[in-house]
């Protein structure tokens, strides 16, 4: 079935209420901490209080003797049991042809700790309180070393983190033709330059990470319950790379998961420790992070320091761009850390524009901070922030409007090959901008600005035209770029004898509503209602295989795998129907849940066919197996390229520096939309995260000691509903050309497109005062300070 036929099916584009919400709203969800196994013990991790220190000794004797303690584990036992360190899933090759530096990432510290929160020991006791009390008794003798937390300080750090990276440098990577870019710059009529920082963020999923390790002596099998976004990947990494176990002996279950935003993609040390210790103690062992632990030990996001330049002709036509970025990787390489500031970042720097030449160079550094990895958007927010800030600055320097400079440079013919590897299949960027200006009432801005001025307030408008690559990705391209895994997805459609359906998907839902939207897809194809379709995910014991959820890939890759399985179901069901109707299967049509013989009024329902498949009394058994159950794997041929324009309007109080977001309009192109209500929710959530980054969220380590200064919600400001106006959303639809649903991912767009719109608006407001630059977050203190500095 083609994407345009699919878009016209019933239930597609319908705002079906989320099936999963009844469970969540009535407290019936099953999160990892809700799982209680027999004789469950509890683990507590002893974490480093220092950012960088040598471990002279660890004395666990008092802790082991404490009441209820089953054992205390340290790094030497890990090494003795040949448990490897955590692997990195993406190999980046430096410009000199050398592989990136991959220092060991032990699950319990061996000889050294490298960030505050690094894992030193695991205490297991009968009760949580006993484990906590005993953890206090673990005595660690440290020699404190100098710490480095800011990426700009990393090359000069007095004490390197890892022996194999004496200057803390992990890799230098580049894309584009430097020579060609430099020669365009040498002759350009105008060059705009910008230095900017993309602030470090803490993901803060509502449910902190949690895991239960379990071992069965009866069959020598492990089960790991874990709050995670991709259980099959977790299992693959843990078995094949870390523990050396056969995969079929480990089952990973990620039950209900209360948000992840990227931070639960990775294999973490705690997950391995619990699995390993469950066999050693022959006990089920639970660990649930408290919020302080989450701040310290979840992988963080962003943390780039960049310099960007755009070369233009006198009319504001972009001729070439060059960028240098220093990326903070934290203390160790997390699972996808190396892909974020490279493949997922630099390849997006052409944006929506025809810039013929782009050159990007990235230096990646180790620092004494928590590992940095993908966080909602992963590389693409960093690219969009840089590019869209630069583009608005170009406009201001040339005296053009923010809309006009974008319109002059938009790509309008597709497919479009960018100079940074990606090929966009389709889009309509001018249409998104035009609709966003209409929604935002851009024409009325000057009048509103005058009204604000009458109140003593400064009003500004900011534009951002983002593009992202999601639906990650073709395995062969990813492999050529360094991925150490495939990036397909798997779906199984199991039709039951009574005609209801269970779908098993390798995608994982942790807030995105898959149980509803995937059911809509199946119901649409088979002529059922979404209630007749159940969606199972998050269990390696039930789902055949999966690559999980990140990069807004689930509907476009996971959904497409289900579509392929549905094609197989339809083909087989038509054969059964043809037999029942005594016709040739070539003459059978299937629509609205009915099989008909073309040109006749003979028909049979999907339910009758399903029953026949399992009660094959009248059945072509000589040619066809009974049953109606199909599995498919889908590997996309390209990314999908959602794009849009966001317009933000702010009022700034020059006396206090307080920024109020007064209007926010977002027009996105997600191709065909399955469920507009869920998509709207995804965009709202993304916008809140992006605007949060732009205005208040900031993860700060002390530059001298390496202590995390923003380790609780008292110090790390999370956005709240009353920080925002009612968002105005609009859509343009250019269906993706290469997946059978025509969908493009929507899960990250809001977080990608919004930060530059906000900062551009604040800078626009502050222009009369001479403020030309501002880094995120534009907190009132920072804005006020920038105003004072400009006035001085
Ligand atoms: N959808 C749709 N029509 C489209 C595109 C998507 O109806 N054209 C629906 C999908 O069917 C799905 C939802 O929208 O129900 C999101 O789909 P998609 O864009 O494919 O993204 P994923 O499901 O793969 O979700 C991942 C994405 C990412 S990468 C992050 S990070 C993120 C996000 O989703 N983390 C989230 N949204 C989140 N939402 C919640 N509540 N919690 C998180 O941790």
PDB file of C-alpha atoms in Angstrom, residues 105-352:
ATOM      1  CA  UNK A 105      34.744   2.634  31.293  1.00  0.00           C
ATOM      2  CA  UNK A 106      34.637   0.255  34.278  1.00  0.00           C
ATOM      3  CA  UNK A 107      31.332  -0.523  35.987  1.00  0.00           C
ATOM      4  CA  UNK A 108      33.002   0.014  39.382  1.00  0.00           C
ATOM      5  CA  UNK A 109      36.008   2.315  39.623  1.00  0.00           C
ATOM      6  CA  UNK A 110      39.400   0.735  39.178  1.00  0.00           C
ATOM      7  CA  UNK A 111      42.207   2.800  40.643  1.00  0.00           C
ATOM      8  CA  UNK A 112      40.642   6.157  39.913  1.00  0.00           C
ATOM      9  CA  UNK A 113      37.412   8.142  39.997  1.00  0.00           C
ATOM     10  CA  UNK A 114      36.761  10.680  37.278  1.00  0.00           C
ATOM     11  CA  UNK A 115      33.598  12.614  38.197  1.00  0.00           C
ATOM     12  CA  UNK A 116      31.480  13.352  41.223  1.00  0.00           C
ATOM     13  CA  UNK A 117      29.058  10.432  41.276  1.00  0.00           C
ATOM     14  CA  UNK A 118      31.422   7.893  39.652  1.00  0.00           C
ATOM     15  CA  UNK A 119      30.658   4.360  40.907  1.00  0.00           C
ATOM     16  CA  UNK A 120      33.059   3.130  43.595  1.00  0.00           C
ATOM     17  CA  UNK A 121      31.241   0.255  45.309  1.00  0.00           C
ATOM     18  CA  UNK A 122      27.874  -1.477  45.435  1.00  0.00           C
ATOM     19  CA  UNK A 123      26.384  -2.500  48.767  1.00  0.00           C
ATOM     20  CA  UNK A 124      23.656  -5.138  48.757  1.00  0.00           C
ATOM     21  CA  UNK A 125      21.502  -5.657  51.842  1.00  0.00           C
ATOM     22  CA  UNK A 126      18.170  -7.125  52.859  1.00  0.00           C
ATOM     23  CA  UNK A 127      16.525  -3.708  53.111  1.00  0.00           C
ATOM     24  CA  UNK A 128      17.141  -0.377  51.449  1.00  0.00           C
ATOM     25  CA  UNK A 129      17.812   1.308  54.778  1.00  0.00           C
ATOM     26  CA  UNK A 130      20.378  -1.326  55.723  1.00  0.00           C
ATOM     27  CA  UNK A 131      22.121  -0.867  52.374  1.00  0.00           C
ATOM     28  CA  UNK A 132      22.150   2.912  52.833  1.00  0.00           C
ATOM     29  CA  UNK A 133      23.533   2.642  56.373  1.00  0.00           C
ATOM     30  CA  UNK A 134      26.253   0.212  55.301  1.00  0.00           C
ATOM     31  CA  UNK A 135      27.233   2.371  52.324  1.00  0.00           C
ATOM     32  CA  UNK A 136      28.192   5.058  54.856  1.00  0.00           C
ATOM     33  CA  UNK A 137      30.687   2.593  56.342  1.00  0.00           C
ATOM     34  CA  UNK A 138      32.650   1.964  53.136  1.00  0.00           C
ATOM     35  CA  UNK A 139      35.948   3.747  53.748  1.00  0.00           C
ATOM     36  CA  UNK A 140      37.742   4.962  50.643  1.00  0.00           C
ATOM     37  CA  UNK A 141      41.196   6.504  50.824  1.00  0.00           C
ATOM     38  CA  UNK A 142      41.537   9.014  47.970  1.00  0.00           C
ATOM     39  CA  UNK A 143      44.381  11.159  46.657  1.00  0.00           C
ATOM     40  CA  UNK A 144      42.542  14.098  45.207  1.00  0.00           C
ATOM     41  CA  UNK A 145      43.714  15.225  41.759  1.00  0.00           C
ATOM     42  CA  UNK A 146      43.078  18.416  39.812  1.00  0.00           C
ATOM     43  CA  UNK A 147      39.762  18.450  38.032  1.00  0.00           C
ATOM     44  CA  UNK A 148      38.737  19.968  34.744  1.00  0.00           C
ATOM     45  CA  UNK A 149      35.079  20.527  33.909  1.00  0.00           C
ATOM     46  CA  UNK A 150      34.967  23.245  31.257  1.00  0.00           C
ATOM     47  CA  UNK A 151      35.753  22.077  27.756  1.00  0.00           C
ATOM     48  CA  UNK A 152      37.832  25.204  27.181  1.00  0.00           C
ATOM     49  CA  UNK A 153      40.116  24.193  30.059  1.00  0.00           C
ATOM     50  CA  UNK A 154      40.467  20.550  28.979  1.00  0.00           C
ATOM     51  CA  UNK A 155      43.651  20.864  26.861  1.00  0.00           C
ATOM     52  CA  UNK A 156      45.553  22.581  29.698  1.00  0.00           C
ATOM     53  CA  UNK A 157      44.304  20.360  32.511  1.00  0.00           C
ATOM     54  CA  UNK A 158      47.006  19.637  35.063  1.00  0.00           C
ATOM     55  CA  UNK A 159      45.932  16.012  35.583  1.00  0.00           C
ATOM     56  CA  UNK A 160      44.720  14.103  32.543  1.00  0.00           C
ATOM     57  CA  UNK A 161      41.730  11.819  33.069  1.00  0.00           C
ATOM     58  CA  UNK A 162      42.944   8.825  31.086  1.00  0.00           C
ATOM     59  CA  UNK A 163      46.410   7.515  30.314  1.00  0.00           C
ATOM     60  CA  UNK A 164      45.551   6.968  26.643  1.00  0.00           C
ATOM     61  CA  UNK A 165      44.476  10.613  26.239  1.00  0.00           C
ATOM     62  CA  UNK A 166      47.240  12.625  27.898  1.00  0.00           C
ATOM     63  CA  UNK A 167      45.808  15.937  26.668  1.00  0.00           C
ATOM     64  CA  UNK A 168      42.174  14.876  27.348  1.00  0.00           C
ATOM     65  CA  UNK A 169      41.527  14.916  23.607  1.00  0.00           C
ATOM     66  CA  UNK A 170      39.239  12.146  22.322  1.00  0.00           C
ATOM     67  CA  UNK A 171      39.108  13.015  18.628  1.00  0.00           C
ATOM     68  CA  UNK A 172      39.263  15.730  15.997  1.00  0.00           C
ATOM     69  CA  UNK A 173      36.675  15.175  13.291  1.00  0.00           C
ATOM     70  CA  UNK A 174      35.769  17.232  10.257  1.00  0.00           C
ATOM     71  CA  UNK A 175      33.309  17.283   7.383  1.00  0.00           C
ATOM     72  CA  UNK A 176      33.265  19.410   4.239  1.00  0.00           C
ATOM     73  CA  UNK A 177      35.862  20.876   1.896  1.00  0.00           C
ATOM     74  CA  UNK A 178      38.023  23.232   3.966  1.00  0.00           C
ATOM     75  CA  UNK A 179      39.997  24.546   0.996  1.00  0.00           C
ATOM     76  CA  UNK A 180      36.887  25.397  -0.991  1.00  0.00           C
ATOM     77  CA  UNK A 181      35.258  27.064   2.011  1.00  0.00           C
ATOM     78  CA  UNK A 182      38.337  29.147   2.818  1.00  0.00           C
ATOM     79  CA  UNK A 183      38.627  30.418  -0.753  1.00  0.00           C
ATOM     80  CA  UNK A 184      34.951  31.486  -0.781  1.00  0.00           C
ATOM     81  CA  UNK A 185      35.529  33.324   2.491  1.00  0.00           C
ATOM     82  CA  UNK A 186      38.543  35.113   1.023  1.00  0.00           C
ATOM     83  CA  UNK A 187      36.313  36.775  -1.581  1.00  0.00           C
ATOM     84  CA  UNK A 188      33.010  37.202   0.232  1.00  0.00           C
ATOM     85  CA  UNK A 189      31.259  40.600   0.293  1.00  0.00           C
ATOM     86  CA  UNK A 190      30.219  40.110   3.912  1.00  0.00           C
ATOM     87  CA  UNK A 191      31.178  37.751   6.733  1.00  0.00           C
ATOM     88  CA  UNK A 192      29.135  37.332   9.896  1.00  0.00           C
ATOM     89  CA  UNK A 193      30.802  35.784  12.943  1.00  0.00           C
ATOM     90  CA  UNK A 194      29.398  34.346  16.128  1.00  0.00           C
ATOM     91  CA  UNK A 195      30.744  32.686  19.280  1.00  0.00           C
ATOM     92  CA  UNK A 196      28.285  30.690  21.276  1.00  0.00           C
ATOM     93  CA  UNK A 197      27.850  28.145  24.027  1.00  0.00           C
ATOM     94  CA  UNK A 198      25.228  25.439  24.043  1.00  0.00           C
ATOM     95  CA  UNK A 199      24.592  24.974  27.762  1.00  0.00           C
ATOM     96  CA  UNK A 200      24.779  21.602  29.484  1.00  0.00           C
ATOM     97  CA  UNK A 201      21.444  20.105  30.503  1.00  0.00           C
ATOM     98  CA  UNK A 202      20.243  17.371  32.864  1.00  0.00           C
ATOM     99  CA  UNK A 203      17.502  15.238  31.286  1.00  0.00           C
ATOM    100  CA  UNK A 204      15.316  14.833  34.398  1.00  0.00           C
ATOM    101  CA  UNK A 205      12.862  12.162  33.297  1.00  0.00           C
ATOM    102  CA  UNK A 206       9.945  12.000  35.717  1.00  0.00           C
ATOM    103  CA  UNK A 207      10.883   8.440  36.743  1.00  0.00           C
ATOM    104  CA  UNK A 208      14.548   8.239  37.797  1.00  0.00           C
ATOM    105  CA  UNK A 209      16.506   5.254  36.512  1.00  0.00           C
ATOM    106  CA  UNK A 210      15.811   1.929  38.218  1.00  0.00           C
ATOM    107  CA  UNK A 211      16.737  -1.718  37.704  1.00  0.00           C
ATOM    108  CA  UNK A 212      16.297  -5.172  39.209  1.00  0.00           C
ATOM    109  CA  UNK A 213      18.819  -7.911  38.542  1.00  0.00           C
ATOM    110  CA  UNK A 214      17.504 -11.452  38.800  1.00  0.00           C
ATOM    111  CA  UNK A 215      19.102 -14.851  38.251  1.00  0.00           C
ATOM    112  CA  UNK A 216      17.508 -18.276  37.981  1.00  0.00           C
ATOM    113  CA  UNK A 217      19.691 -21.246  38.913  1.00  0.00           C
ATOM    114  CA  UNK A 218      17.042 -23.544  37.461  1.00  0.00           C
ATOM    115  CA  UNK A 219      17.920 -22.619  33.880  1.00  0.00           C
ATOM    116  CA  UNK A 220      21.000 -20.427  34.309  1.00  0.00           C
ATOM    117  CA  UNK A 221      19.083 -17.407  33.031  1.00  0.00           C
ATOM    118  CA  UNK A 222      19.193 -13.751  33.989  1.00  0.00           C
ATOM    119  CA  UNK A 223      16.342 -11.255  33.903  1.00  0.00           C
ATOM    120  CA  UNK A 224      16.972  -7.532  34.115  1.00  0.00           C
ATOM    121  CA  UNK A 225      14.043  -5.203  34.710  1.00  0.00           C
ATOM    122  CA  UNK A 226      15.227  -1.738  33.789  1.00  0.00           C
ATOM    123  CA  UNK A 227      13.851   1.696  33.072  1.00  0.00           C
ATOM    124  CA  UNK A 228      15.277   1.836  29.577  1.00  0.00           C
ATOM    125  CA  UNK A 229      14.400   2.910  26.034  1.00  0.00           C
ATOM    126  CA  UNK A 230      15.782  -0.081  24.118  1.00  0.00           C
ATOM    127  CA  UNK A 231      15.866  -3.415  25.914  1.00  0.00           C
ATOM    128  CA  UNK A 232      17.295  -5.415  23.006  1.00  0.00           C
ATOM    129  CA  UNK A 233      20.205  -3.028  22.597  1.00  0.00           C
ATOM    130  CA  UNK A 234      20.774  -3.078  26.353  1.00  0.00           C
ATOM    131  CA  UNK A 235      20.867  -6.865  26.232  1.00  0.00           C
ATOM    132  CA  UNK A 236      23.170  -6.959  23.211  1.00  0.00           C
ATOM    133  CA  UNK A 237      25.680  -4.569  24.753  1.00  0.00           C
ATOM    134  CA  UNK A 238      25.587  -6.234  28.159  1.00  0.00           C
ATOM    135  CA  UNK A 239      25.919  -9.785  26.943  1.00  0.00           C
ATOM    136  CA  UNK A 240      28.191  -9.505  23.930  1.00  0.00           C
ATOM    137  CA  UNK A 241      30.485  -6.699  25.035  1.00  0.00           C
ATOM    138  CA  UNK A 242      30.524  -6.555  28.825  1.00  0.00           C
ATOM    139  CA  UNK A 243      29.644  -9.859  30.480  1.00  0.00           C
ATOM    140  CA  UNK A 244      30.449 -12.348  27.750  1.00  0.00           C
ATOM    141  CA  UNK A 245      27.133 -14.147  28.170  1.00  0.00           C
ATOM    142  CA  UNK A 246      25.078 -15.836  25.454  1.00  0.00           C
ATOM    143  CA  UNK A 247      22.257 -13.473  24.539  1.00  0.00           C
ATOM    144  CA  UNK A 248      19.524 -16.084  24.871  1.00  0.00           C
ATOM    145  CA  UNK A 249      20.347 -16.492  28.562  1.00  0.00           C
ATOM    146  CA  UNK A 250      19.398 -12.902  29.355  1.00  0.00           C
ATOM    147  CA  UNK A 251      15.941 -11.340  29.237  1.00  0.00           C
ATOM    148  CA  UNK A 252      15.625  -7.580  29.535  1.00  0.00           C
ATOM    149  CA  UNK A 253      12.256  -6.118  30.442  1.00  0.00           C
ATOM    150  CA  UNK A 254      11.650  -2.381  30.304  1.00  0.00           C
ATOM    151  CA  UNK A 255       8.104  -2.182  31.623  1.00  0.00           C
ATOM    152  CA  UNK A 256       6.323   1.157  31.898  1.00  0.00           C
ATOM    153  CA  UNK A 257       9.013   3.815  31.697  1.00  0.00           C
ATOM    154  CA  UNK A 258       8.335   7.314  32.972  1.00  0.00           C
ATOM    155  CA  UNK A 259      10.181   9.315  30.337  1.00  0.00           C
ATOM    156  CA  UNK A 260      13.719   9.092  29.091  1.00  0.00           C
ATOM    157  CA  UNK A 261      14.408  11.944  26.645  1.00  0.00           C
ATOM    158  CA  UNK A 262      17.484  10.024  25.549  1.00  0.00           C
ATOM    159  CA  UNK A 263      18.967   9.470  28.989  1.00  0.00           C
ATOM    160  CA  UNK A 264      17.674   5.886  29.148  1.00  0.00           C
ATOM    161  CA  UNK A 265      19.058   4.733  25.801  1.00  0.00           C
ATOM    162  CA  UNK A 266      22.353   3.706  27.314  1.00  0.00           C
ATOM    163  CA  UNK A 267      23.780   0.726  29.078  1.00  0.00           C
ATOM    164  CA  UNK A 268      24.693   2.048  32.522  1.00  0.00           C
ATOM    165  CA  UNK A 269      27.093   0.602  35.079  1.00  0.00           C
ATOM    166  CA  UNK A 270      24.292  -0.032  37.597  1.00  0.00           C
ATOM    167  CA  UNK A 271      22.458  -2.346  35.177  1.00  0.00           C
ATOM    168  CA  UNK A 272      25.508  -4.561  34.744  1.00  0.00           C
ATOM    169  CA  UNK A 273      26.383  -4.528  38.453  1.00  0.00           C
ATOM    170  CA  UNK A 274      22.912  -5.746  39.411  1.00  0.00           C
ATOM    171  CA  UNK A 275      22.852  -8.474  36.777  1.00  0.00           C
ATOM    172  CA  UNK A 276      26.325  -9.672  37.717  1.00  0.00           C
ATOM    173  CA  UNK A 277      25.670  -9.639  41.476  1.00  0.00           C
ATOM    174  CA  UNK A 278      22.283 -11.379  41.148  1.00  0.00           C
ATOM    175  CA  UNK A 279      24.107 -14.588  40.226  1.00  0.00           C
ATOM    176  CA  UNK A 280      26.880 -14.144  42.756  1.00  0.00           C
ATOM    177  CA  UNK A 281      24.360 -13.736  45.577  1.00  0.00           C
ATOM    178  CA  UNK A 282      21.629 -15.821  43.966  1.00  0.00           C
ATOM    179  CA  UNK A 283      19.206 -13.063  44.897  1.00  0.00           C
ATOM    180  CA  UNK A 284      16.933 -10.599  43.154  1.00  0.00           C
ATOM    181  CA  UNK A 285      18.472  -7.152  43.673  1.00  0.00           C
ATOM    182  CA  UNK A 286      16.704  -3.838  43.179  1.00  0.00           C
ATOM    183  CA  UNK A 287      18.175  -0.379  42.781  1.00  0.00           C
ATOM    184  CA  UNK A 288      16.184   2.814  42.311  1.00  0.00           C
ATOM    185  CA  UNK A 289      18.024   6.106  41.827  1.00  0.00           C
ATOM    186  CA  UNK A 290      16.962   8.987  43.977  1.00  0.00           C
ATOM    187  CA  UNK A 291      16.751  12.381  42.316  1.00  0.00           C
ATOM    188  CA  UNK A 292      20.191  13.461  43.561  1.00  0.00           C
ATOM    189  CA  UNK A 293      21.745  10.329  42.051  1.00  0.00           C
ATOM    190  CA  UNK A 294      19.947  11.031  38.793  1.00  0.00           C
ATOM    191  CA  UNK A 295      21.462  14.507  38.649  1.00  0.00           C
ATOM    192  CA  UNK A 296      24.935  13.084  39.251  1.00  0.00           C
ATOM    193  CA  UNK A 297      24.881   9.955  37.162  1.00  0.00           C
ATOM    194  CA  UNK A 298      22.396  10.175  34.267  1.00  0.00           C
ATOM    195  CA  UNK A 299      24.108  11.085  31.017  1.00  0.00           C
ATOM    196  CA  UNK A 300      23.827  14.841  30.482  1.00  0.00           C
ATOM    197  CA  UNK A 301      23.115  16.683  27.243  1.00  0.00           C
ATOM    198  CA  UNK A 302      24.618  19.423  24.966  1.00  0.00           C
ATOM    199  CA  UNK A 303      27.722  21.296  26.318  1.00  0.00           C
ATOM    200  CA  UNK A 304      29.289  22.703  23.152  1.00  0.00           C
ATOM    201  CA  UNK A 305      31.456  25.771  22.698  1.00  0.00           C
ATOM    202  CA  UNK A 306      31.475  26.941  19.084  1.00  0.00           C
ATOM    203  CA  UNK A 307      32.667  29.582  16.685  1.00  0.00           C
ATOM    204  CA  UNK A 308      30.711  30.002  13.446  1.00  0.00           C
ATOM    205  CA  UNK A 309      31.118  32.187  10.385  1.00  0.00           C
ATOM    206  CA  UNK A 310      28.903  32.764   7.356  1.00  0.00           C
ATOM    207  CA  UNK A 311      30.190  34.202   4.075  1.00  0.00           C
ATOM    208  CA  UNK A 312      27.590  36.038   1.983  1.00  0.00           C
ATOM    209  CA  UNK A 313      27.267  38.084  -1.146  1.00  0.00           C
ATOM    210  CA  UNK A 314      25.988  41.654  -0.905  1.00  0.00           C
ATOM    211  CA  UNK A 315      22.367  40.443  -1.145  1.00  0.00           C
ATOM    212  CA  UNK A 316      22.592  38.113   1.800  1.00  0.00           C
ATOM    213  CA  UNK A 317      22.957  34.964  -0.288  1.00  0.00           C
ATOM    214  CA  UNK A 318      24.829  32.378   1.764  1.00  0.00           C
ATOM    215  CA  UNK A 319      28.036  31.288   0.006  1.00  0.00           C
ATOM    216  CA  UNK A 320      29.891  29.267   2.617  1.00  0.00           C
ATOM    217  CA  UNK A 321      29.875  28.497   6.297  1.00  0.00           C
ATOM    218  CA  UNK A 322      32.640  27.341   8.612  1.00  0.00           C
ATOM    219  CA  UNK A 323      32.313  26.146  12.160  1.00  0.00           C
ATOM    220  CA  UNK A 324      34.591  24.975  14.916  1.00  0.00           C
ATOM    221  CA  UNK A 325      33.103  23.214  17.922  1.00  0.00           C
ATOM    222  CA  UNK A 326      34.614  21.956  21.144  1.00  0.00           C
ATOM    223  CA  UNK A 327      32.393  19.226  22.542  1.00  0.00           C
ATOM    224  CA  UNK A 328      32.448  18.056  26.157  1.00  0.00           C
ATOM    225  CA  UNK A 329      32.125  14.264  26.362  1.00  0.00           C
ATOM    226  CA  UNK A 330      32.380  14.057  30.145  1.00  0.00           C
ATOM    227  CA  UNK A 331      34.578  11.551  31.945  1.00  0.00           C
ATOM    228  CA  UNK A 332      33.865   8.447  29.837  1.00  0.00           C
ATOM    229  CA  UNK A 333      32.378   7.647  26.456  1.00  0.00           C
ATOM    230  CA  UNK A 334      28.705   6.851  26.970  1.00  0.00           C
ATOM    231  CA  UNK A 335      26.922   4.555  24.480  1.00  0.00           C
ATOM    232  CA  UNK A 336      26.330   7.082  21.660  1.00  0.00           C
ATOM    233  CA  UNK A 337      28.431   9.975  22.961  1.00  0.00           C
ATOM    234  CA  UNK A 338      30.756  10.190  19.984  1.00  0.00           C
ATOM    235  CA  UNK A 339      27.940  10.297  17.394  1.00  0.00           C
ATOM    236  CA  UNK A 340      26.217  13.304  18.961  1.00  0.00           C
ATOM    237  CA  UNK A 341      28.708  16.133  18.252  1.00  0.00           C
ATOM    238  CA  UNK A 342      29.632  14.662  14.854  1.00  0.00           C
ATOM    239  CA  UNK A 343      27.209  12.646  12.746  1.00  0.00           C
ATOM    240  CA  UNK A 344      24.074  13.957  14.436  1.00  0.00           C
ATOM    241  CA  UNK A 345      25.328  17.550  14.545  1.00  0.00           C
ATOM    242  CA  UNK A 346      27.571  18.646  11.713  1.00  0.00           C
ATOM    243  CA  UNK A 347      25.512  16.912   9.030  1.00  0.00           C
ATOM    244  CA  UNK A 348      22.592  19.196   9.921  1.00  0.00           C
ATOM    245  CA  UNK A 349      24.496  22.442   9.521  1.00  0.00           C
ATOM    246  CA  UNK A 350      23.280  23.126   5.995  1.00  0.00           C
ATOM    247  CA  UNK A 351      19.872  23.609   7.623  1.00  0.00           C
ATOM    248  CA  UNK A 352      17.104  24.669   5.253  1.00  0.00           C
TER     249      UNK A 352
END
